[in-house]
């Protein structure tokens, strides 16, 4: 019987106790000990195994329940690494482990109340240990005040450092601090209007425990982004940042090709590897190529049905921001990305939330961090910062783009209707030029201003945008060589179906019909159908479209 995938589980003990399928990531522990950094921040996209790995660290290092926890690592890589030398660190430290993924509140008063509640809950985990210890009464009363939410605000600001110091005193051992999803409250505050207050609170709470703290053995923080400029980690010179662009810990978050091969073998699905690769591979972390682990696990748990599992795990606010501020440059970038072409941008190590709407480099840095883009290669420098080619990682993420674009159009563009889009696609694919023309006329009427309609590039971008949402069933390509020239737009079916070639012209009103005929002639004379013939695609519908303002002439063959 195949072991079930651990969907919804981020507790390492539960995964082991229930004998769920587990990809062995205990090599993360070895690398962490080998690097011996005091404070490590690891940024990875959502659903890339951060919480499960942090839970694994807790069970490995925690002095409480050490003997029982040791069994959780039987048969894993870390148990036998270097003849078991790393197991000497197992169960040796008091561990403070916390996740901030639920520190999300809709307004500032709720955040302030929630902060007190969350800190109180953290302290409650150690209530018996502290109250039964030999700590002095003053420290116990301070501890109780935090638990009961009756402490003064400065005591909450310094609560995490106080807890670390108190546990070191009680156990006589330095403390391991684990903070998962540290930036979740900050991201939420940014979109709900109390960003500055949240940053101020989190800075005091976290940096106090991390900065020059002799009671701290080491700390690991995870998140999606590194928050900069607002100085969450101001003055913290012992911080090592491991972003997607760095090689440290690159293979421990996400599945490697070897790991996916093994899963496919265990599930008797080796023939599915190409499909899995197209849908969920393509992420680049440092020097490692990895798959989205959440999507791969869901794929195998759902009878190997390819779906965009990652798309529905949280809001796509970053993509929405890209579309909301889509000037001509960003619109061209979106078209290039959907067309499978890379864009070039400067990348920074951190994110400046306030600049996301105006600073393209910050926006693309955020899109990389959140998993909507991948770094293809470094192409130079600008102002001391590295420039990269960036692209959409895989088929699943392209669906996220298409879905967000469609939702944006339906919500933001007056008169835009889903039925018009669907009919345009049906007309194209089924070779029904009358239906295509009728719906294109509707789109031009509501979406296009006469101020926009003065060159062929505009119409090319508009039609490419209309066809781009077909990418699930069609490979949509633009300005590619075929035969003796370069077609404007071509649609290649991914399975069975007709092909489409579209040639576009801008013309004067008096010559609009002639220009459309010329477009059809150009398709035929330049043999743009050559690639379709090479792929044995038939039939191929040919469309020549000439535009003048909101008017157009459409010819087909």
Coordinates of C-alpha atoms in Angstrom, one line a residue, residues 302-529:
X302 CA -5.4 13.5 -6.3
X303 CA -4.9 10.5 -8.6
X304 CA -2.2 12.3 -10.6
X305 CA -4.6 14.9 -12.0
X306 CA -2.7 18.0 -13.1
X307 CA -4.3 21.1 -11.5
X308 CA -3.1 24.5 -10.3
X309 CA -3.1 23.4 -6.6
X310 CA -0.8 26.2 -5.5
X311 CA -3.0 28.9 -7.0
X312 CA -5.7 28.7 -4.4
X313 CA -3.6 28.7 -1.3
X314 CA -3.6 32.5 -0.7
X315 CA -4.4 35.7 -2.4
X316 CA -2.4 36.8 -5.4
X317 CA -2.2 40.5 -4.3
X318 CA 1.3 40.9 -5.8
X319 CA 0.0 40.1 -9.3
X320 CA -3.0 42.3 -8.7
X321 CA -0.6 45.2 -7.8
X322 CA 1.4 44.5 -11.0
X323 CA -1.8 44.8 -13.1
X324 CA -3.1 47.8 -11.2
X325 CA 0.1 49.8 -12.0
X326 CA 0.5 48.4 -15.5
X327 CA 1.9 51.2 -17.5
X328 CA 3.1 50.6 -21.0
X329 CA 6.4 49.0 -19.8
X330 CA 4.7 46.7 -17.4
X331 CA 2.1 45.7 -19.9
X332 CA 4.8 44.7 -22.3
X333 CA 6.5 42.7 -19.5
X334 CA 3.3 40.8 -18.8
X335 CA 2.9 40.0 -22.5
X336 CA 6.5 38.8 -22.7
X337 CA 6.1 36.6 -19.7
X338 CA 2.9 35.0 -20.9
X339 CA 4.6 34.5 -24.3
X340 CA 7.3 32.5 -22.6
X341 CA 9.9 35.3 -22.9
X342 CA 12.0 36.6 -20.0
X343 CA 12.0 40.1 -18.7
X344 CA 15.1 41.8 -17.3
X345 CA 15.2 43.6 -14.0
X346 CA 17.5 44.7 -11.2
X347 CA 16.9 42.6 -8.1
X348 CA 17.5 43.5 -4.5
X349 CA 17.9 41.2 -1.5
X350 CA 15.0 42.8 0.4
X351 CA 11.6 44.2 -0.2
X352 CA 10.5 47.8 0.3
X353 CA 6.7 47.5 0.5
X354 CA 6.1 51.2 0.0
X355 CA 7.8 51.2 -3.4
X356 CA 5.9 48.2 -4.9
X357 CA 3.6 50.4 -6.8
X358 CA 6.2 52.6 -8.3
X359 CA 9.6 50.8 -8.2
X360 CA 9.8 48.0 -10.8
X361 CA 12.8 46.4 -9.2
X362 CA 11.1 46.1 -5.9
X363 CA 8.0 44.7 -7.5
X364 CA 10.0 42.1 -9.4
X365 CA 12.0 41.2 -6.3
X366 CA 8.8 40.6 -4.5
X367 CA 7.4 38.5 -7.4
X368 CA 10.6 36.4 -7.4
X369 CA 10.4 35.9 -3.6
X370 CA 6.7 34.9 -3.7
X371 CA 7.2 32.3 -6.5
X372 CA 5.7 34.1 -9.5
X373 CA 9.0 34.5 -11.3
X374 CA 12.3 32.5 -11.4
X375 CA 15.8 33.8 -12.1
X376 CA 17.1 32.5 -15.4
X377 CA 20.5 34.0 -15.5
X378 CA 22.5 37.0 -14.3
X379 CA 23.0 39.5 -17.2
X380 CA 24.9 42.4 -15.7
X381 CA 24.8 45.0 -13.0
X382 CA 23.2 48.4 -12.5
X383 CA 24.2 50.7 -9.6
X384 CA 26.0 47.9 -7.8
X385 CA 22.9 45.6 -8.0
X386 CA 22.6 42.5 -10.1
X387 CA 20.4 42.4 -13.2
X388 CA 18.6 39.1 -14.0
X389 CA 16.5 37.6 -16.7
X390 CA 13.3 36.5 -15.1
X391 CA 10.6 34.2 -16.4
X392 CA 7.4 32.4 -15.3
X393 CA 8.5 29.1 -13.7
X394 CA 6.0 26.6 -15.1
X395 CA 2.6 25.9 -16.5
X396 CA 0.9 26.1 -13.1
X397 CA 2.1 29.6 -12.4
X398 CA 1.1 30.7 -15.9
X399 CA -2.4 29.7 -15.0
X400 CA -2.2 32.0 -12.0
X401 CA -1.3 34.9 -14.2
X402 CA -4.1 34.1 -16.7
X403 CA -6.7 33.8 -13.9
X404 CA -5.6 37.0 -12.3
X405 CA -5.6 38.9 -15.6
X406 CA -9.1 37.6 -16.4
X407 CA -10.3 38.6 -12.9
X408 CA -8.7 42.0 -13.3
X409 CA -10.3 42.6 -16.7
X410 CA -13.7 41.6 -15.4
X411 CA -13.4 43.8 -12.3
X412 CA -11.7 46.8 -13.7
X413 CA -12.5 47.3 -17.4
X414 CA -16.0 48.8 -18.0
X415 CA -18.1 46.7 -20.3
X416 CA -15.7 43.7 -20.3
X417 CA -17.7 40.5 -20.3
X418 CA -16.4 36.9 -20.0
X419 CA -18.8 35.8 -22.7
X420 CA -17.2 38.1 -25.2
X421 CA -13.8 36.6 -24.5
X422 CA -15.1 33.0 -24.7
X423 CA -16.8 33.8 -28.0
X424 CA -13.7 35.3 -29.5
X425 CA -11.8 32.2 -28.6
X426 CA -14.5 29.9 -30.0
X427 CA -14.5 31.9 -33.2
X428 CA -10.7 31.7 -33.6
X429 CA -10.4 28.0 -32.9
X430 CA -13.5 26.8 -34.7
X431 CA -12.8 28.9 -37.8
X432 CA -15.9 31.1 -37.5
X433 CA -14.7 34.5 -38.6
X434 CA -18.1 36.1 -38.3
X435 CA -18.4 35.2 -34.6
X436 CA -14.8 36.3 -34.1
X437 CA -15.4 39.7 -35.8
X438 CA -18.7 40.4 -34.0
X439 CA -17.1 39.9 -30.5
X440 CA -13.9 41.7 -31.5
X441 CA -16.1 44.7 -32.4
X442 CA -17.6 44.6 -28.9
X443 CA -14.2 44.5 -27.3
X444 CA -12.9 47.4 -29.4
X445 CA -16.0 49.4 -28.5
X446 CA -15.6 49.2 -24.7
X447 CA -11.8 48.7 -24.2
X448 CA -10.2 50.9 -26.8
X449 CA -9.8 54.7 -26.9
X450 CA -9.0 56.5 -30.1
X451 CA -6.0 57.8 -28.3
X452 CA -4.7 54.3 -28.1
X453 CA -5.1 53.3 -31.7
X454 CA -2.3 54.7 -33.8
X455 CA 0.2 52.0 -34.4
X456 CA 0.4 48.3 -35.1
X457 CA 2.1 47.5 -31.9
X458 CA -1.0 48.5 -29.9
X459 CA -3.2 46.1 -31.8
X460 CA -0.6 43.4 -31.6
X461 CA -0.5 43.7 -27.8
X462 CA -4.3 43.8 -27.6
X463 CA -4.9 40.6 -29.7
X464 CA -2.0 38.8 -28.0
X465 CA -3.6 39.7 -24.6
X466 CA -7.0 38.3 -25.8
X467 CA -5.4 35.0 -27.0
X468 CA -2.9 34.7 -24.1
X469 CA -5.6 33.2 -21.8
X470 CA -5.8 30.2 -24.1
X471 CA -2.4 29.0 -23.0
X472 CA -3.9 26.0 -21.1
X473 CA -4.9 24.3 -24.4
X474 CA -2.7 26.3 -26.8
X475 CA 0.9 27.4 -27.0
X476 CA 0.5 31.1 -27.9
X477 CA 3.6 32.5 -29.6
X478 CA 4.4 35.9 -30.9
X479 CA 6.8 37.3 -33.5
X480 CA 8.5 34.0 -34.1
X481 CA 10.3 32.8 -37.3
X482 CA 8.5 30.3 -39.5
X483 CA 9.0 29.6 -43.2
X484 CA 10.4 32.7 -44.8
X485 CA 9.4 35.3 -42.2
X486 CA 8.0 36.1 -38.8
X487 CA 4.3 35.7 -38.1
X488 CA 2.6 38.1 -35.6
X489 CA 0.7 35.6 -33.5
X490 CA 0.3 31.8 -33.8
X491 CA -1.6 29.3 -31.7
X492 CA -0.3 25.7 -31.5
X493 CA -2.7 23.2 -29.9
X494 CA -1.2 21.2 -27.0
X495 CA -3.3 18.2 -28.0
X496 CA -5.6 17.6 -30.8
X497 CA -7.2 20.7 -32.5
X498 CA -6.8 23.3 -35.1
X499 CA -3.9 25.8 -35.4
X500 CA -4.3 29.5 -35.8
X501 CA -2.1 32.2 -37.5
X502 CA -3.0 35.9 -37.1
X503 CA -1.3 38.6 -39.1
X504 CA -2.1 42.2 -38.1
X505 CA -1.9 45.5 -39.9
X506 CA -2.6 49.2 -39.1
X507 CA -4.1 51.0 -42.1
X508 CA -6.0 54.1 -43.2
X509 CA -9.7 53.7 -43.3
X510 CA -9.7 53.9 -47.2
X511 CA -7.3 50.9 -47.4
X512 CA -8.4 48.8 -44.5
X513 CA -9.9 45.9 -46.6
X514 CA -6.8 45.9 -48.9
X515 CA -4.5 45.7 -45.9
X516 CA -6.4 42.7 -44.5
X517 CA -6.1 40.9 -47.8
X518 CA -2.4 41.8 -47.8
X519 CA -2.1 40.1 -44.4
X520 CA -3.6 36.9 -45.7
X521 CA -1.3 37.0 -48.7
X522 CA 1.7 37.5 -46.5
X523 CA 0.9 34.5 -44.4
X524 CA 0.7 32.3 -47.5
X525 CA 3.6 33.7 -49.5
X526 CA 6.0 33.6 -46.5
X527 CA 4.9 30.1 -45.7
X528 CA 4.1 30.8 -42.0
X529 CA 2.4 27.5 -41.9

